[in-house]
XYZ file of C-alpha atoms in Angstrom:
482
model
C -0.280 0.243 -0.128
C 2.740 2.246 0.853
C 6.252 3.417 -0.731
C 7.854 6.451 0.778
C 9.979 9.046 -1.257
C 12.052 11.471 0.197
C 12.389 14.794 -1.424
C 15.394 17.586 -0.224
C 14.633 20.792 -0.838
C 11.500 22.491 -3.101
C 10.491 19.967 -5.443
C 6.996 19.427 -7.278
C 4.687 16.480 -5.989
C 3.261 14.630 -8.690
C -0.489 14.562 -8.649
C -0.488 10.824 -8.273
C 0.814 10.271 -4.735
C -1.769 9.228 -2.388
C -0.703 10.240 0.756
C 2.677 12.700 1.507
C 4.713 13.211 5.052
C 6.041 16.600 5.647
C 9.047 17.233 7.791
C 10.716 20.604 7.855
C 14.127 21.323 9.311
C 15.626 24.669 10.282
C 19.475 24.599 11.179
C 19.288 20.505 11.099
C 16.742 20.758 13.789
C 13.124 19.471 12.744
C 10.429 22.308 13.508
C 7.493 20.584 12.101
C 6.103 17.343 10.529
C 2.664 16.389 9.458
C 1.056 13.806 7.441
C -1.795 14.637 4.436
C -3.881 11.889 2.879
C -5.016 13.011 -0.229
C -7.095 11.409 -3.512
C -5.597 11.675 -6.443
C -7.847 11.190 -9.705
C -7.094 7.568 -10.956
C -7.693 7.199 -14.768
C -9.024 3.671 -14.227
C -11.479 4.944 -12.114
C -12.847 7.984 -14.034
C -13.037 5.293 -16.757
C -15.339 3.109 -15.111
C -17.610 5.960 -13.777
C -17.894 7.046 -17.179
C -19.140 3.836 -18.513
C -20.966 2.917 -15.317
C -22.294 6.359 -14.232
C -25.849 6.165 -12.121
C -28.741 7.878 -13.650
C -29.697 10.098 -10.747
C -27.141 9.576 -8.238
C -27.734 9.836 -3.934
C -23.970 10.176 -2.304
C -23.656 8.591 1.092
C -21.627 9.683 4.014
C -21.578 7.420 6.703
C -20.007 8.840 9.938
C -19.054 6.871 13.137
C -17.652 7.181 16.536
C -17.062 3.749 18.721
C -18.883 3.158 22.124
C -21.013 6.299 22.334
C -24.692 5.296 23.684
C -27.609 7.822 22.625
C -27.534 8.831 26.141
C -23.519 9.476 26.263
C -24.048 11.398 23.452
C -26.057 13.878 25.263
C -23.979 13.691 28.051
C -20.694 14.111 26.530
C -21.300 15.785 23.404
C -23.719 18.453 24.037
C -22.656 20.571 21.417
C -22.759 18.356 18.960
C -26.493 17.065 20.069
C -27.506 20.693 20.075
C -26.180 21.220 16.421
C -27.852 18.268 15.194
C -31.353 18.873 16.600
C -31.349 22.548 15.747
C -30.382 21.575 12.096
C -33.522 18.870 12.513
C -31.524 15.751 11.687
C -33.183 12.735 12.207
C -32.687 10.738 15.691
C -33.359 6.872 15.607
C -34.401 6.845 19.552
C -34.911 2.844 19.116
C -31.788 2.327 17.712
C -30.812 -1.481 18.801
C -27.457 -2.935 18.361
C -27.161 -6.827 17.166
C -24.003 -8.110 18.832
C -21.199 -7.422 21.400
C -18.729 -5.545 19.676
C -17.960 -3.288 16.949
C -17.546 -6.117 14.252
C -21.041 -7.330 14.301
C -22.787 -4.131 14.060
C -20.633 -2.703 11.831
C -21.313 -5.729 9.435
C -24.954 -5.890 9.761
C -24.745 -2.119 8.412
C -22.252 -3.126 5.844
C -23.644 -6.480 4.347
C -26.673 -7.265 6.089
C -25.227 -10.372 7.667
C -25.091 -11.916 11.282
C -22.219 -13.914 12.644
C -23.101 -16.750 11.549
C -24.002 -15.445 8.113
C -20.513 -13.828 7.719
C -18.872 -17.341 8.629
C -20.697 -18.760 6.108
C -20.293 -16.073 3.254
C -16.868 -14.679 3.997
C -15.161 -18.017 3.298
C -11.935 -16.740 3.056
C -9.424 -16.082 6.028
C -9.427 -12.117 4.433
C -12.361 -10.198 4.268
C -12.399 -9.042 0.645
C -14.973 -12.060 -0.564
C -17.688 -10.664 2.211
C -20.812 -9.003 0.140
C -19.842 -5.401 1.538
C -22.634 -2.790 0.854
C -19.820 -0.541 -0.917
C -19.142 -2.913 -3.694
C -22.346 -2.585 -5.097
C -22.182 1.089 -5.045
C -18.865 0.884 -6.700
C -20.352 -1.232 -9.441
C -23.148 1.146 -10.105
C -20.619 4.176 -10.956
C -20.035 5.374 -7.048
C -16.529 6.467 -5.653
C -16.235 4.254 -2.736
C -13.648 5.239 0.511
C -13.046 3.345 3.826
C -11.285 5.337 6.703
C -11.036 5.010 10.194
C -8.080 5.190 13.140
C -6.684 3.369 15.894
C -5.262 0.406 13.659
C -4.115 -1.902 16.051
C -7.897 -2.466 16.861
C -9.461 -1.513 13.948
C -12.540 -3.186 12.807
C -11.419 -5.643 10.440
C -7.985 -6.192 11.626
C -8.273 -6.906 15.431
C -7.567 -10.868 15.457
C -8.849 -10.802 12.018
C -6.471 -10.970 8.810
C -8.392 -7.631 7.657
C -8.325 -6.926 3.961
C -5.818 -8.470 1.529
C -6.613 -6.041 -1.312
C -7.718 -2.571 -1.020
C -11.471 -2.746 -0.232
C -12.594 0.651 -1.488
C -11.039 3.076 -4.173
C -9.685 4.915 -1.751
C -8.592 3.700 1.880
C -6.676 5.691 4.713
C -5.523 2.572 6.674
C -1.477 2.546 4.784
C -1.554 6.157 5.678
C -2.572 5.985 9.633
C 0.007 3.063 10.178
C 2.989 5.022 8.585
C 1.950 8.181 10.474
C 1.898 6.471 13.428
C 5.273 5.235 12.903
C 6.674 8.900 11.980
C 4.775 11.490 13.775
C 4.559 12.394 17.332
C 2.051 10.437 19.092
C 0.215 11.244 22.696
C -2.333 8.516 23.813
C -5.348 8.908 25.679
C -7.103 5.854 27.727
C -4.542 3.456 25.942
C -5.214 4.491 22.343
C -3.480 6.854 20.453
C -4.788 10.201 20.693
C -2.846 13.587 19.226
C -0.722 12.173 16.100
C 1.227 15.231 15.074
C -0.814 18.297 15.445
C -4.221 16.921 15.494
C -6.550 14.453 16.803
C -5.861 10.814 15.202
C -10.096 11.062 14.402
C -9.496 14.231 12.532
C -7.257 12.617 9.718
C -10.357 10.649 9.538
C -12.801 13.305 9.239
C -10.757 15.557 6.948
C -10.543 12.408 4.637
C -14.510 12.695 4.147
C -14.058 16.645 3.373
C -11.358 15.764 0.672
C -14.087 13.373 -0.951
C -16.523 15.929 -0.949
C -14.597 18.697 -2.147
C -12.681 16.719 -4.614
C -15.633 14.570 -5.757
C -18.592 16.832 -5.463
C -20.003 16.067 -9.008
C -19.501 12.461 -8.514
C -21.755 10.000 -6.705
C -19.606 8.585 -3.695
C -19.814 6.186 -0.752
C -17.825 6.556 1.989
C -17.226 4.672 5.206
C -15.332 6.738 8.188
C -15.372 5.279 12.046
C -13.241 6.753 14.428
C -12.608 5.216 18.354
C -13.604 6.354 21.398
C -13.568 3.291 23.086
C -12.220 2.882 26.659
C -13.353 5.954 28.459
C -17.111 7.020 28.487
C -15.484 10.914 28.835
C -12.859 10.501 25.942
C -15.713 11.780 23.106
C -16.096 15.335 25.134
C -12.632 16.347 23.484
C -14.070 16.030 20.250
C -17.493 18.015 20.306
C -16.599 20.976 18.891
C -14.226 19.613 16.212
C -17.168 17.364 15.026
C -19.915 20.041 15.054
C -17.415 22.311 12.635
C -17.058 18.746 10.392
C -20.450 18.021 10.188
C -21.693 21.816 9.320
C -19.175 21.275 6.435
C -19.930 17.856 5.388
C -23.817 18.891 5.292
C -23.027 21.412 2.571
C -22.175 17.981 0.296
C -25.930 17.302 -0.435
C -25.316 13.672 0.940
C -27.757 11.566 2.790
C -25.457 11.385 6.053
C -25.543 8.684 8.628
C -24.249 9.971 11.928
C -23.940 7.028 14.653
C -22.263 4.681 16.714
C -22.119 0.957 17.310
C -22.882 0.341 20.855
C -22.406 2.259 24.290
C -19.774 1.343 26.707
C -19.620 -2.534 26.904
C -17.174 -2.859 30.221
C -16.247 -0.942 33.574
C -18.080 1.446 36.024
C -20.770 2.943 33.387
C -22.011 -0.551 32.079
C -21.994 -2.071 35.862
C -24.474 1.213 36.512
C -28.005 1.053 36.725
C -28.593 2.271 33.433
C -25.674 0.491 31.944
C -27.251 -2.426 30.344
C -29.821 0.070 28.530
C -26.599 2.046 27.301
C -24.755 -0.584 26.009
C -27.300 -1.705 23.782
C -28.943 1.618 22.725
C -26.287 3.661 20.394
C -27.370 6.933 18.842
C -27.991 6.978 14.915
C -29.013 10.661 13.159
C -29.890 10.757 9.691
C -29.503 13.875 7.636
C -31.457 14.080 4.083
C -30.363 17.089 1.960
C -32.389 19.367 0.491
C -32.247 17.930 -3.127
C -33.268 14.742 -2.158
C -36.310 15.892 0.024
C -37.237 17.858 -3.308
C -37.095 14.968 -5.583
C -38.737 12.286 -3.135
C -41.308 14.710 -1.110
C -42.372 11.694 0.996
C -39.222 10.648 2.328
C -38.404 12.935 5.333
C -42.219 12.589 6.657
C -41.665 8.579 6.603
C -38.057 8.554 8.085
C -39.205 10.978 10.695
C -42.491 9.124 11.572
C -39.707 6.009 12.553
C -37.742 8.129 15.241
C -39.263 6.180 17.878
C -39.472 2.570 16.626
C -37.452 -0.091 16.957
C -34.375 -0.196 14.508
C -31.288 -1.917 13.846
C -28.157 -2.378 11.490
C -30.183 -4.430 9.508
C -32.717 -1.634 8.640
C -29.730 0.545 7.664
C -28.388 -1.966 5.393
C -31.860 -2.376 3.734
C -31.854 1.649 3.353
C -28.622 1.586 1.732
C -30.025 -0.782 -0.804
C -33.115 1.411 -1.290
C -30.593 4.514 -1.675
C -28.908 2.586 -4.845
C -31.971 1.294 -6.088
C -33.395 5.073 -5.938
C -30.129 6.288 -7.526
C -30.145 4.262 -10.569
C -33.722 4.089 -11.103
C -34.095 -0.022 -11.170
C -33.670 -2.804 -8.845
C -30.346 -3.377 -8.221
C -31.506 -5.028 -5.103
C -34.634 -7.502 -4.515
C -35.999 -6.862 -1.071
C -34.659 -9.248 1.474
C -38.295 -9.206 3.237
C -41.525 -7.878 3.411
C -40.200 -5.913 6.442
C -40.380 -1.839 5.776
C -36.758 0.084 5.704
C -36.330 3.491 7.192
C -37.854 5.220 4.025
C -41.033 3.800 4.788
C -43.394 3.724 7.785
C -42.529 1.098 10.367
C -45.232 -0.291 11.893
C -45.530 0.188 16.037
C -45.595 -3.182 17.173
C -42.360 -4.301 15.316
C -40.384 -6.451 17.855
C -36.883 -7.940 18.246
C -37.800 -11.015 16.612
C -39.216 -9.489 13.281
C -35.789 -7.949 12.589
C -33.416 -10.722 14.125
C -32.075 -8.868 17.231
C -31.293 -11.783 19.576
C -32.730 -11.735 22.986
C -29.545 -11.074 25.205
C -29.490 -7.581 22.862
C -33.426 -6.774 22.576
C -34.416 -3.875 24.763
C -38.035 -4.570 24.597
C -37.795 -6.929 27.213
C -39.646 -5.817 30.677
C -37.383 -7.218 33.114
C -38.160 -7.628 37.080
C -35.728 -7.743 39.560
C -35.604 -10.843 42.172
C -33.372 -11.499 45.082
C -29.637 -12.793 43.585
C -29.363 -15.121 46.713
C -31.871 -17.429 45.684
C -31.307 -20.964 44.694
C -32.635 -20.436 40.724
C -30.356 -17.344 40.552
C -27.135 -19.911 41.451
C -28.166 -22.807 39.689
C -28.439 -20.586 36.315
C -25.157 -18.828 37.137
C -23.151 -22.042 37.969
C -24.589 -23.679 34.748
C -23.104 -21.108 32.511
C -20.108 -21.301 34.604
C -20.001 -25.035 33.651
C -20.709 -24.160 29.820
C -17.970 -21.608 29.609
C -15.516 -24.053 31.357
C -16.144 -26.965 29.163
C -15.948 -24.900 25.972
C -12.121 -23.970 26.879
C -11.063 -27.388 28.077
C -12.528 -28.893 24.928
C -11.744 -26.006 22.659
C -8.598 -27.452 20.076
C -8.078 -30.699 22.139
C -7.771 -29.058 25.303
C -5.008 -26.241 24.152
C -5.779 -23.687 26.518
C -6.457 -26.024 29.561
C -3.015 -25.353 31.149
C -2.987 -21.523 30.384
C -6.387 -20.848 31.716
C -7.955 -21.731 35.553
C -11.404 -23.227 35.975
C -13.863 -20.492 36.915
C -16.048 -20.696 40.037
C -18.703 -18.729 41.236
C -18.028 -15.929 43.782
C -21.158 -14.354 43.653
C -24.424 -13.535 41.516
C -24.984 -9.567 41.576
C -28.092 -9.197 39.557
C -31.402 -11.604 38.903
C -33.876 -10.629 36.649
C -36.866 -12.315 34.818
C -39.455 -11.311 32.295
C -42.938 -11.218 33.495
C -43.740 -15.159 32.316
C -40.629 -16.259 34.352
C -39.267 -17.702 31.054
C -36.448 -15.271 30.083
C -33.590 -14.618 32.918
C -30.740 -12.015 32.890
C -28.082 -13.356 35.349
C -25.179 -11.209 36.250
C -22.624 -12.612 38.478
C -18.830 -12.746 39.174
C -16.253 -15.490 38.948
C -13.152 -16.751 40.442
C -10.349 -15.984 39.964
C -9.689 -12.558 39.248
C -13.299 -11.298 39.920
C -14.692 -11.665 36.056
C -18.306 -10.117 35.646
C -20.739 -11.901 33.231
C -23.969 -11.327 32.248
C -26.278 -13.957 30.711
C -29.116 -14.525 29.237
C -31.352 -18.019 29.666
C -34.182 -19.801 28.349
C -35.462 -21.488 31.186
C -38.830 -22.624 32.345
C -39.035 -25.405 35.316
C -39.043 -28.895 33.911
C -36.974 -27.515 30.704
C -33.410 -27.707 30.071
C -32.140 -24.285 30.050
C -30.749 -22.756 26.515
C -27.412 -20.666 26.830
C -25.726 -20.034 23.358
C -22.035 -18.675 24.862
C -21.231 -16.583 21.572
C -24.974 -14.876 21.298
C -26.026 -14.691 25.301
C -23.120 -13.658 27.335
C -21.453 -10.453 28.136
C -18.247 -9.906 30.144
C -18.889 -6.468 31.828
C -15.437 -5.905 33.271
C -12.206 -5.274 31.018
C -10.435 -8.739 30.208
C -7.228 -7.425 28.733
C -5.002 -8.179 31.650
C -6.678 -11.505 31.916
C -6.169 -12.395 28.162
C -2.524 -11.421 27.538
C -1.445 -15.199 27.177
C -4.234 -15.839 24.609
C -4.509 -14.827 21.171
C -7.010 -16.449 19.291
C -10.137 -15.284 17.641
C -12.788 -17.992 18.277
C -12.102 -17.734 22.055
C -12.934 -13.968 22.116
C -15.792 -13.770 19.964
C -17.419 -16.905 21.464
C -16.788 -15.510 25.294
C -14.645 -12.535 25.481
C -13.834 -13.501 28.750
C -10.350 -15.298 29.843
């Protein structure tokens, strides 16, 4: 992806360079260094666009920040939320995540697949063969861009192979990787914060501006993701900056989705009384430009009618399909189901089962709290611990048995059930190391409890220092617990 060329003195730079690092010296002392990610014109792309140009293109910007619940956006980024409300962005207040961490929630948006569908469809070790929707936009005359920061924990590379080939026309990862090597870096909450003279997330958003400015007469699909992962307060430092970027990007006449993947998944916030809700309800805002509202006069009314309805990443995926159908004037996609997309009114009685949100993540359940010291609570907690221990001891012929101690129950911290006493939510702590878990279990007297470790269990406190001896994707995505 990257070839570093060195220029001395003044030299004209070719318009074909994707990325530039600039270093200025005075009397052999470095006085300035910064990086610039660019989007040079490529004849091959221009030729493709001239052949496959969409008829009535609607450009799309996806702008995401990791780990911000709807409530925390109100608390930590008040200027941003005020801007969104004053400028009549549409807030999807019932937006519900579909998986534990970033990967499944973004894959739901970008592919429409759940974890089992990803395993069946993305058959290669790399992710290039997954049916990303940016490929469909590209095949119909769009420029495509993908950019994110924090490359060590990036969505598609953390414990995964990532992309063997560049996934989109323009791809920021090579620039960020090289910049972290050569630019001064400061950290916040164990993640890169300032990179050179800017917050690392600004390089991502600057890339979005570069896209909208350079290709303002060309349809594009851009996905831009920045991390605010380990501390509920980290996003506050970007509040004013995000408003500046949103104000500029709003001029691009694009449909803009501004959103997060989930709330805080671990730590004190997650263990608070509202932590269960915050984790599962990230923020989602949608901006419809005037040109789109004029061409499709019912669109805004329909989307606003869905503000308080249950929605999920799958709805965003199907809405992106609809945008491409509207842009081309033909059915690029056949409807996956008879369920409405966000551009159509959603029925008030929609439930999690209707849109494939698992019971562990569903916020439609009305749980009642019961005594955590009762025998049933301990039975269900111990049953879950047995399943965890059995999985570890049997996985890959027990290769982790010597590394991982068996867990045992220390305490049941919270015990809840729905009104039919068929679905239980059990929060418990184990020895050693005080690991904290939450599990959703289907159980009724006389039946066999149903537990699926991959779908029904969450680790609530930080597991990094318990898991440094293990580097195995299946272990992490199955239980996130070592």
